[in-house]
Short mmCIF file of C-alpha atoms in Angstrom, two decimals:
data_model
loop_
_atom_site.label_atom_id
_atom_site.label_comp_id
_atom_site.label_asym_id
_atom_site.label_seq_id
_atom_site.Cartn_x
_atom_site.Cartn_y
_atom_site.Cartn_z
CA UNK W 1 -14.85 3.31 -41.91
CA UNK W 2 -15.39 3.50 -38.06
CA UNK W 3 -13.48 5.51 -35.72
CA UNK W 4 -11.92 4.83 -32.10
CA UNK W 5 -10.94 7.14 -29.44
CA UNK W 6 -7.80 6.62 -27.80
CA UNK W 7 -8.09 6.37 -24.02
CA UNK W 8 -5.93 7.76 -21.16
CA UNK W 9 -5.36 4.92 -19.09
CA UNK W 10 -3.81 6.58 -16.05
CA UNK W 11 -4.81 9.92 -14.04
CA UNK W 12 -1.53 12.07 -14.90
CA UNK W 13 -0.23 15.16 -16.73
CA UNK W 14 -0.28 14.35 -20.80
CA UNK W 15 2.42 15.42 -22.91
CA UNK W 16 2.16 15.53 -27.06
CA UNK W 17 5.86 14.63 -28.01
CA UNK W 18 8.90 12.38 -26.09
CA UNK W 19 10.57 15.91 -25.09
CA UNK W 20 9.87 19.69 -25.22
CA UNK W 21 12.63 20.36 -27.96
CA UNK W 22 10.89 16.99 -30.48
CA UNK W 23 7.96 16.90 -32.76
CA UNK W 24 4.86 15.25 -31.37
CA UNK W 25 4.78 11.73 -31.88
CA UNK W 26 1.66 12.32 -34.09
CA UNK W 27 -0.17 14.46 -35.69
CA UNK W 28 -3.50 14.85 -37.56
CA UNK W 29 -3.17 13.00 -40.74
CA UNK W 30 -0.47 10.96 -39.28
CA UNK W 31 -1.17 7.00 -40.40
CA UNK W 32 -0.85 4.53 -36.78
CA UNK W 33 -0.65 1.32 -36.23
CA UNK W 34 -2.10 -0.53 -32.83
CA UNK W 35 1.52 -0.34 -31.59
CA UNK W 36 2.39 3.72 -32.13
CA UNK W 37 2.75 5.32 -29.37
CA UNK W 38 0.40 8.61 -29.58
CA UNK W 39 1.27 10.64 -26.39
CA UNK W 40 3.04 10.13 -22.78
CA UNK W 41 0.84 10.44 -19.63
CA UNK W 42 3.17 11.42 -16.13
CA UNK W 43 2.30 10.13 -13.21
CA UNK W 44 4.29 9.27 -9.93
CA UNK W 45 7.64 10.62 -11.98
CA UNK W 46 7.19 7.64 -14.35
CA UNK W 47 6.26 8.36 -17.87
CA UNK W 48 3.41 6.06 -19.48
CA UNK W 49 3.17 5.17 -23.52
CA UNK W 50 -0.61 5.56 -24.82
CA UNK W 51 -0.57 3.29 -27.73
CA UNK W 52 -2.78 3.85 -30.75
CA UNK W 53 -4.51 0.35 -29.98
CA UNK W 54 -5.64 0.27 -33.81
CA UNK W 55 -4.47 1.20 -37.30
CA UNK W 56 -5.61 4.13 -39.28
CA UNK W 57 -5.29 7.87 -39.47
CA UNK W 58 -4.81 10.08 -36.69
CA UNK W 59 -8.54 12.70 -37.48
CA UNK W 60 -8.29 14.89 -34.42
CA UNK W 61 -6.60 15.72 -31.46
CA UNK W 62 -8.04 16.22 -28.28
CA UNK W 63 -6.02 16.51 -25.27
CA UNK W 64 -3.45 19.23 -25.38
CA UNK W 65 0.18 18.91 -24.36
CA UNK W 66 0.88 19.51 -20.42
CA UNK W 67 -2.49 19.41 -19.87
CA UNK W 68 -4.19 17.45 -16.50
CA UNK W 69 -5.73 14.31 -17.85
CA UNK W 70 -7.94 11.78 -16.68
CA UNK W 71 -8.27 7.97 -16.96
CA UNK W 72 -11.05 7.54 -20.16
CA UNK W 73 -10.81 10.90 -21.07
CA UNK W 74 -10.32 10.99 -25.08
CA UNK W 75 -6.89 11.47 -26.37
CA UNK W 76 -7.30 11.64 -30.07
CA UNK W 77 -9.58 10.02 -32.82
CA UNK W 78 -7.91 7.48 -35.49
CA UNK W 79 -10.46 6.92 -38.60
CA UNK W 80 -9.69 2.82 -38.72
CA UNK W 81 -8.33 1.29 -41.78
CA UNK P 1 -0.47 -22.37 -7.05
CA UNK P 2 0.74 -19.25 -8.16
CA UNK P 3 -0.53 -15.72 -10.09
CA UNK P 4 1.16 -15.02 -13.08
CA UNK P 5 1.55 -11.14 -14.52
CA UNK P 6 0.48 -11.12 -17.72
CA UNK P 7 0.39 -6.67 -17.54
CA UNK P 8 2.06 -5.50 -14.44
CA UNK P 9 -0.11 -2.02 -14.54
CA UNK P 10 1.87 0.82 -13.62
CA UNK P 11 4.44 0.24 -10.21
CA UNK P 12 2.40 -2.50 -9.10
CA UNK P 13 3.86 -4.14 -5.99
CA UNK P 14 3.14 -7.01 -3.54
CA UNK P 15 2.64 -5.22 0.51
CA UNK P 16 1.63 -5.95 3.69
CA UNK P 17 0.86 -4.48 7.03
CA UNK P 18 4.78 -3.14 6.73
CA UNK P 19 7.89 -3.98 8.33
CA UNK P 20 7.83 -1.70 11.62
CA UNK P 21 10.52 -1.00 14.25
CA UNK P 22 13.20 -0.26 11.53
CA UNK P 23 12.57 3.66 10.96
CA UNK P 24 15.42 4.70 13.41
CA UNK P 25 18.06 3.47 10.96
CA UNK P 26 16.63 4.15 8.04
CA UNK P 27 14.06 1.66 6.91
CA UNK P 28 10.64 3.00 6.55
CA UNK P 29 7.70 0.98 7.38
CA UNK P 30 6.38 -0.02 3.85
CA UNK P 31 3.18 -2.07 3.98
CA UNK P 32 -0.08 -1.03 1.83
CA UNK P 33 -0.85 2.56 1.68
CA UNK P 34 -4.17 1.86 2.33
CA UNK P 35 -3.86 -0.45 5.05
CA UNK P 36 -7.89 -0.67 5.53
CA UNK P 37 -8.44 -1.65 2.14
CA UNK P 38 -5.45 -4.05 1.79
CA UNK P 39 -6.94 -5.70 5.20
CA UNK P 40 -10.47 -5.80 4.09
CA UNK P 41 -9.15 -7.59 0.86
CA UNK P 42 -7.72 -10.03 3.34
CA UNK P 43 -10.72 -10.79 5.60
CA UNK P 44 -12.31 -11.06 2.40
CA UNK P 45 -11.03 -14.19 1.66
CA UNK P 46 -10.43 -15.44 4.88
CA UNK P 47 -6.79 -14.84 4.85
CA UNK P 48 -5.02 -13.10 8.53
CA UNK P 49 -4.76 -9.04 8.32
CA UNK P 50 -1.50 -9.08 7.32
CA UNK P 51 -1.46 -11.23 4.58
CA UNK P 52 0.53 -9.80 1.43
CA UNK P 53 -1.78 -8.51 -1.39
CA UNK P 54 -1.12 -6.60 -4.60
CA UNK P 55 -1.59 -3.24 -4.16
CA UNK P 56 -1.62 -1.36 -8.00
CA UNK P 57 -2.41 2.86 -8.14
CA UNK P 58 -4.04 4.28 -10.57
CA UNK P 59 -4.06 1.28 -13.29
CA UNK P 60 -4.86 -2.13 -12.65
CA UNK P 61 -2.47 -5.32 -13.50
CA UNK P 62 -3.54 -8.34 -15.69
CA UNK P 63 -3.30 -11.19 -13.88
CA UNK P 64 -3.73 -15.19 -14.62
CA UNK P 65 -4.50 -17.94 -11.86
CA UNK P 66 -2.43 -21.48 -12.59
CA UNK P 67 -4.98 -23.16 -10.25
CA UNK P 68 -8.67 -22.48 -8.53
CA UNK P 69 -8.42 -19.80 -6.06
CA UNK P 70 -10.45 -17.27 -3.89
CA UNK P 71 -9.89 -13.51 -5.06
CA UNK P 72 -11.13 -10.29 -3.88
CA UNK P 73 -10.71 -6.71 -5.19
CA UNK P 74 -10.71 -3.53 -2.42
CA UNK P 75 -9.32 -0.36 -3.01
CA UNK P 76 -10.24 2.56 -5.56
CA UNK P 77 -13.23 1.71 -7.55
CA UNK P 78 -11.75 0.20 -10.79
CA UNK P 79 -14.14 -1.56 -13.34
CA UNK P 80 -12.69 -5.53 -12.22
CA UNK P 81 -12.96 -8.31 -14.93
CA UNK P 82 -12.97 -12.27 -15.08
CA UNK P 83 -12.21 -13.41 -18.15
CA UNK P 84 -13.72 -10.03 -19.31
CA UNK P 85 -16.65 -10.36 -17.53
CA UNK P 86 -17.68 -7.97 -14.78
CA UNK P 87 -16.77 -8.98 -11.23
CA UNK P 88 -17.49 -7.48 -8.12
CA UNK P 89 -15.20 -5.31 -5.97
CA UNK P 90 -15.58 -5.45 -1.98
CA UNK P 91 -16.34 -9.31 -2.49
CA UNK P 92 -14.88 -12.70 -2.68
CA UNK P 93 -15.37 -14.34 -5.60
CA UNK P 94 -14.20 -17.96 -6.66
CA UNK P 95 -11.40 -18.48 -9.84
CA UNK P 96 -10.41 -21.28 -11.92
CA UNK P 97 -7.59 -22.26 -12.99
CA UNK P 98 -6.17 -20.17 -16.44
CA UNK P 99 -8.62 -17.63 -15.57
CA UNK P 100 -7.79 -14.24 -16.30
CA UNK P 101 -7.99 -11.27 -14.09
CA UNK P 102 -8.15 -7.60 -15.70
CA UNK P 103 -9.26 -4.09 -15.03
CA UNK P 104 -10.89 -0.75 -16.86
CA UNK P 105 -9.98 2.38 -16.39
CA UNK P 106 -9.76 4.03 -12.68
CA UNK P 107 -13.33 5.25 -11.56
CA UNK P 108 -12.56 7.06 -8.06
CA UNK P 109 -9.84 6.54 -5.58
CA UNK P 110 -6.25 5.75 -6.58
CA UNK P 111 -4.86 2.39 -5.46
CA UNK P 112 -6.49 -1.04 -5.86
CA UNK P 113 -5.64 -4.29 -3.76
CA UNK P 114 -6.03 -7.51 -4.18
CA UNK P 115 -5.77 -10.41 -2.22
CA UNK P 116 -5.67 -14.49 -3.02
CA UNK P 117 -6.89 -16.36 -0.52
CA UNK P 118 -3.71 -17.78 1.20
CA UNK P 119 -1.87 -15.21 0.54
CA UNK P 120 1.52 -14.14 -2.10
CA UNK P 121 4.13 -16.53 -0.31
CA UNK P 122 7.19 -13.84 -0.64
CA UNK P 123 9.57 -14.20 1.82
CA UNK P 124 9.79 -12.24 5.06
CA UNK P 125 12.60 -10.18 5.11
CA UNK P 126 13.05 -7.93 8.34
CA UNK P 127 9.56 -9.63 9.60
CA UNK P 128 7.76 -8.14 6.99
CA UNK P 129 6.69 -9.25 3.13
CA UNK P 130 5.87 -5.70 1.71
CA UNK P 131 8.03 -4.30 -0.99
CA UNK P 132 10.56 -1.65 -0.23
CA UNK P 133 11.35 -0.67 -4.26
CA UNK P 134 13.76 2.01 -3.14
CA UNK P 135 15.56 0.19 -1.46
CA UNK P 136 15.71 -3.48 -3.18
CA UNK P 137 14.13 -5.71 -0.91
CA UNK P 138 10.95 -6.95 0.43
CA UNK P 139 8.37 -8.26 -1.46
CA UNK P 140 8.60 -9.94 -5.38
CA UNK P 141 12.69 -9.92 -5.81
CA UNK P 142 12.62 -6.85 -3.78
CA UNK P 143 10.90 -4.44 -7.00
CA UNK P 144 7.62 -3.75 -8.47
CA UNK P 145 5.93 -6.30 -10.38
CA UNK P 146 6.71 -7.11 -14.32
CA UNK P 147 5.22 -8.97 -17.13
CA UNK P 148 6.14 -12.65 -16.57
CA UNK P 149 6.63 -12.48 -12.71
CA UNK P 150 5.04 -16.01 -11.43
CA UNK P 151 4.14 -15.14 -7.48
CA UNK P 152 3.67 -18.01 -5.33
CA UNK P 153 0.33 -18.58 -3.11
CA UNK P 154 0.53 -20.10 -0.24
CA UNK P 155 -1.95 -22.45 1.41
CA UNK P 156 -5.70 -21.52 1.83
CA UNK P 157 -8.88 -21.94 3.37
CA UNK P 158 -11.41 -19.35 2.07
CA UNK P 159 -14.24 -19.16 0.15
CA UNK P 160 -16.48 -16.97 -1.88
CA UNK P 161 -19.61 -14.65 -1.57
CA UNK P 162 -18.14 -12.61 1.14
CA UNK P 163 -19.18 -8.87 0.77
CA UNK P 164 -18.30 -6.06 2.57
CA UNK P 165 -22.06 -4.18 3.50
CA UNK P 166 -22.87 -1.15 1.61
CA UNK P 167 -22.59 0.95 4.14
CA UNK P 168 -19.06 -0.01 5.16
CA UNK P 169 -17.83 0.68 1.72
CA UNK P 170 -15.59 4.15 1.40
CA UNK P 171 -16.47 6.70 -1.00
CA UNK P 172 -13.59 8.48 -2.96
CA UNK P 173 -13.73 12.37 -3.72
CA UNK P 174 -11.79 14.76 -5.57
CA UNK P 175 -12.52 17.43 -2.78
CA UNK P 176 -10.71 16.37 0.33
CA UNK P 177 -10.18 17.52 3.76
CA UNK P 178 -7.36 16.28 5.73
CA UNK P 179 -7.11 16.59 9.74
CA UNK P 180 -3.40 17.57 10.75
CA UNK P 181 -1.38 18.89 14.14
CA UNK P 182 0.23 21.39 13.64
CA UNK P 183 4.17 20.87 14.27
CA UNK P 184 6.86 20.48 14.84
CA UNK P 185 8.26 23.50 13.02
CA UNK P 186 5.17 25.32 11.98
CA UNK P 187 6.76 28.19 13.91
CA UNK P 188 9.01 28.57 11.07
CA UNK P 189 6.14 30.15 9.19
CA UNK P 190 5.37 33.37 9.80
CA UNK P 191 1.81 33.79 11.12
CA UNK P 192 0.96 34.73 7.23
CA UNK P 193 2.57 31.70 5.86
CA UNK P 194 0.38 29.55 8.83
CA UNK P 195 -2.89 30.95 7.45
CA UNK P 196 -2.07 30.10 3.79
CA UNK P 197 -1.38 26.97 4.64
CA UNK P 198 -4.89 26.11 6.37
CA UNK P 199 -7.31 28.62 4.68
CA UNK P 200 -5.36 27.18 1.04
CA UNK P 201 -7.14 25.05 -1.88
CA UNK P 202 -4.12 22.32 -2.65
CA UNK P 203 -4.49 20.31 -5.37
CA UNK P 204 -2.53 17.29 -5.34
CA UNK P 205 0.06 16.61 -8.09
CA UNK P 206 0.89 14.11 -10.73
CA UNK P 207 3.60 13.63 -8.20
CA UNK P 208 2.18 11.02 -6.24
CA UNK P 209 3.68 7.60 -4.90
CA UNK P 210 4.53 5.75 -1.88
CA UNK P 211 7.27 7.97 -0.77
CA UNK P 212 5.37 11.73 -1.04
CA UNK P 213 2.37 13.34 -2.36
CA UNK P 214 2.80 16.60 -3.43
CA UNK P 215 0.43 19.78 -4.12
CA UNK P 216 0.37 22.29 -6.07
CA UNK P 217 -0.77 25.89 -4.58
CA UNK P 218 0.39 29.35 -3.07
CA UNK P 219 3.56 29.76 -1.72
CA UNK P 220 3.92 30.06 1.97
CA UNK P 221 5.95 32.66 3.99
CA UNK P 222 8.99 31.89 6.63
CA UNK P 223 10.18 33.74 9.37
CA UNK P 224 13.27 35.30 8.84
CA UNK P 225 16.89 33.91 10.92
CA UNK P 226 20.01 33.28 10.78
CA UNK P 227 20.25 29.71 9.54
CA UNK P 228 21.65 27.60 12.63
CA UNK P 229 24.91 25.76 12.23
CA UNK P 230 24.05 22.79 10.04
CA UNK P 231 21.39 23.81 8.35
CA UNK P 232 20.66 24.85 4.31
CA UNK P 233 20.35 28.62 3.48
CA UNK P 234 16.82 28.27 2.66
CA UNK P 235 14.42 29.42 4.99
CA UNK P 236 12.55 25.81 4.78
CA UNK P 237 16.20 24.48 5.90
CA UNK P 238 16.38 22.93 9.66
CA UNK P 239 19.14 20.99 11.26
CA UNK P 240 18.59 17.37 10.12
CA UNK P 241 15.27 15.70 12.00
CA UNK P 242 13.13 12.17 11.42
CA UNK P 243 10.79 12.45 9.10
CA UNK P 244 7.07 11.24 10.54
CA UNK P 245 5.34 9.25 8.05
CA UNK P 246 2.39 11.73 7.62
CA UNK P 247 4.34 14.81 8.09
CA UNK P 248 3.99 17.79 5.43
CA UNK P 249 7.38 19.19 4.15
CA UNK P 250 7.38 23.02 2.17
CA UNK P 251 10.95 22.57 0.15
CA UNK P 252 11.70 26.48 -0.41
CA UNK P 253 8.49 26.93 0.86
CA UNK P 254 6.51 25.71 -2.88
CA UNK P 255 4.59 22.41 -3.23
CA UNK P 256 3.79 20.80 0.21
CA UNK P 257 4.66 17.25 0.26
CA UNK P 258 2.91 14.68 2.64
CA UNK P 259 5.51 11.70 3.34
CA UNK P 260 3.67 8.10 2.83
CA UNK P 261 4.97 4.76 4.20
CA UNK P 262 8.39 4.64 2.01
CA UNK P 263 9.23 8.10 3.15
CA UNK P 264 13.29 8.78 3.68
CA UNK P 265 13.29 8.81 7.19
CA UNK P 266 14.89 12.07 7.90
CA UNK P 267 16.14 15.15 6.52
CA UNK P 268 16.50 18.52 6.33
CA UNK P 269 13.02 20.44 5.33
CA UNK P 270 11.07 21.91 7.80
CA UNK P 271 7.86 19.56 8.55
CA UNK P 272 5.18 22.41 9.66
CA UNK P 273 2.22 20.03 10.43
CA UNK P 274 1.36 15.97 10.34
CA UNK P 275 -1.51 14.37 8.73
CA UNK P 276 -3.46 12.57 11.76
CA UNK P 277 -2.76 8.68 11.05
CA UNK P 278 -6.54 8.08 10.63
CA UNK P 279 -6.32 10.07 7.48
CA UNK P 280 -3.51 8.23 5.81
CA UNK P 281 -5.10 5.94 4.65
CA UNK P 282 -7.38 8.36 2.45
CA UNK P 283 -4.22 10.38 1.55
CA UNK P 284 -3.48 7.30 -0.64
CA UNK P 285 -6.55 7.06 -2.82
CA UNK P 286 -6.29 10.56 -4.04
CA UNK P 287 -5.11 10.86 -7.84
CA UNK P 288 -3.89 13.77 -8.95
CA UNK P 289 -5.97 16.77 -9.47
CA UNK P 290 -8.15 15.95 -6.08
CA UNK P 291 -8.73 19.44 -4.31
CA UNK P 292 -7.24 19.48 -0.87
CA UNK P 293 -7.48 21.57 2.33
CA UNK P 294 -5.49 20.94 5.67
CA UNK P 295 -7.55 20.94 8.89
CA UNK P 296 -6.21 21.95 12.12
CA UNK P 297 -7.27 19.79 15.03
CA UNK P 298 -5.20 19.01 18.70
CA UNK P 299 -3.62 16.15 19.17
CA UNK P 300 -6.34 14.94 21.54
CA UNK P 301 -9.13 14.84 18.13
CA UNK P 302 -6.23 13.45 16.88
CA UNK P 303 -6.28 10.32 19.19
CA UNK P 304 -10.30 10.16 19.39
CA UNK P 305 -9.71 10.14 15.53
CA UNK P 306 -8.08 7.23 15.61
CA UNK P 307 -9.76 5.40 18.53
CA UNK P 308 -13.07 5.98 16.02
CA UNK P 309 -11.37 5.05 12.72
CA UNK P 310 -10.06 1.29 15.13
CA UNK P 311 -13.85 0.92 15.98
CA UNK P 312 -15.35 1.65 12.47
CA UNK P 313 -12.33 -1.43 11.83
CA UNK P 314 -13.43 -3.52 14.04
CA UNK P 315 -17.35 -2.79 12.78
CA UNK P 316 -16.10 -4.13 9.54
CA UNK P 317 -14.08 -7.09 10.87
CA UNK P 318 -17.12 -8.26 12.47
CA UNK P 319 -19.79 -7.85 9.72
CA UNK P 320 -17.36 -9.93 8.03
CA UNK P 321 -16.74 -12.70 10.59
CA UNK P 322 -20.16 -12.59 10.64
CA UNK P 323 -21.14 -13.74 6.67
CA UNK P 324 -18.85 -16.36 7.57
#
């Protein structure tokens, strides 16, 4: 088993779930695949999708909603398989 | 030949040097919002200033060349690929044809350009070939760029290996100062509301495109009146005025706002001071989070400003004639 970091790509403000009033889109334990989307990252009033980018199981999460994020810095770790 | 988008990146657009002379009724002057960087590009690969380039913030596009071409890379300092391979940035290098062009993640600065020797062959619309995405026109079918777009090139006669030096090069920092003149309505402010604006830390918000960049800070103070006929109730409310490109807005007196080259062209906020035109350039490769102070200086710095930043241009435009 290996695991992969999910990147931001974009310099922005990262959000956790598709709106304030919804469940995040994932969650520790959650099973992805390369194509979930993971998290949202605002910038310039337009609303990016951070995809997974592999498939396996969501192990930790490390950017928290609303927070300031930068391009590279981690998102959340998927254990592949 | 053409450039097909395989990843368009994130409001990715084709500019130029703008589309001037049409502010009065309502057209802003487009064009890259770093105008340096988008010209370097062009020298770069031997291609007139205002050639039209891509110009992509904060994400770069993936791109694929249908024939050999001449490609260089200026802008914010983005990790720049050829066929996944590292290429340079601030240097023409040659492509062949079903190469593919793709980036990393942004490093410093904001907006990359890029520029094909011979140029994206758009067509000129109001003597210009930058995009105007507001209003739908200029540019690539008068919008940003999407996945499939296949942008014509026109003819060329560059070549490769030319570098901008070292020393030439800009660096990108998350702490900026920014030289403004104070004006036209600064007297709105009351003296309090003046100080907080130039002793103020802003930090610039996710908010952050060709039409405004806004910042975050402390809230600044107005004078209190009787709103003149015309005006909004808020104390940030004028009469309706042009907009300059450059010129800081307070809406209800929160979130300063500096208006880039697809500002609205007038309106009804209060503009208390103008970033100096030298410095526009470097508004547009800050991302958000980059720390922010306004410096006062007269409008005489103002013009030796810019008589410096044309002969630091002109420095560059020869080193590169030069390597020719």
């Amino acid at each position: 088993m290996s695991e992969h970091v999910v990147q931001s790509p974009l310099p922005g403000i990262f959000y956790t779930k598709p709106s304030p009033d919804q469940p995040p889109f994932v969650e520790v334990g959650s099973v992805v695949t390369a194509d979930t989307t993971v998290g949202l990252v605002e910038v310039m009033k337009q609303f990016a999708e951070v995809k997974a980018g592999v498939n396996g199981t969501v192990t930790e999460i490390h950017a928290e909603n609303e927070s300031i994020i930068g391009p590279g810095d981690g998102i959340l770790t998927v254990e592949k398989g | 030949m053409a450039v097909e988008i395989i990843e368009p990146g994130l409001a990715a657009s084709i500019q130029d040097r703008g589309r001037p002379g049409y502010y009065s009724v309502g057209i802003p002057p487009s064009g890259a919002a770093d105008l340096r960087a988008a010209v370097t590009a062009n020298l770069l690969v031997g291609n007139p200033p205002d050639a039209a380039v891509i110009e992509a913030p904060y994400m770069g596009p993936a791109l694929m060349f249908d024939a050999p071409a001449v490609v260089a890379v200026t802008g914010a300092t983005m990790p720049t690929l050829l066929n996944g391979a590292p290429a340079p940035q601030w240097e023409s290098f040659p492509v062949a044809a079903g190469d593919q062009l793709t980036f990393g993640f942004l490093r410093a600065g904001a907006r990359i350009y890029i520029a094909v020797a011979g140029g994206f062959d758009v067509p000129v619309v109001l003597g210009s070939r930058s995009t105007y995405a507001l209003g739908g026109f200029g540019g690539f079918g008068g919008r940003n760029l999407r996945k499939g777009d296949v942008i014509p090139v026109g003819r060329a006669n560059g070549g490769p290996g030319r570098a901008v030096p070292e020393e030439l090069r800009p660096a990108y920092r998350r702490e900026i100062e920014l030289r403004v003149v104070l004006g036209l309505y600064d007297y709105r402010l009351t003296e309090a509301g003046r100080n907080c604006l130039l002793e103020s830390e802003w930090t610039l918000t996710p908010v952050a495109d060709r039409t405004g960049f806004r910042y975050s800070g402390p809230v600044l103070e107005w004078e209190e009146r009787i709103q003149p006929f015309g005006a909004g109730s808020d104390p940030s409310n004028i009469v309706d005025a042009g907009y300059p490109i450059g010129s800081i807005q307070v809406p209800g007196g929160v979130e300063p706002i500096i208006l880039h080259r697809d500002a609205v062209s007038g309106g009804g906020y209060a503009m208390v001071a103008t970033v100096i035109s030298a410095d526009l350039n470097r508004v547009a490769q800050c991302s958000p989070g980059t720390r922010t102070r306004f410096v006062p200086v007269t409008l005489d710095e103002a013009l030796r400003a810019r008589a410096d930043d044309q002969a630091r241009a002109a420095r560059l435009r020869e080193a590169l004639e030069a390597t020719r």
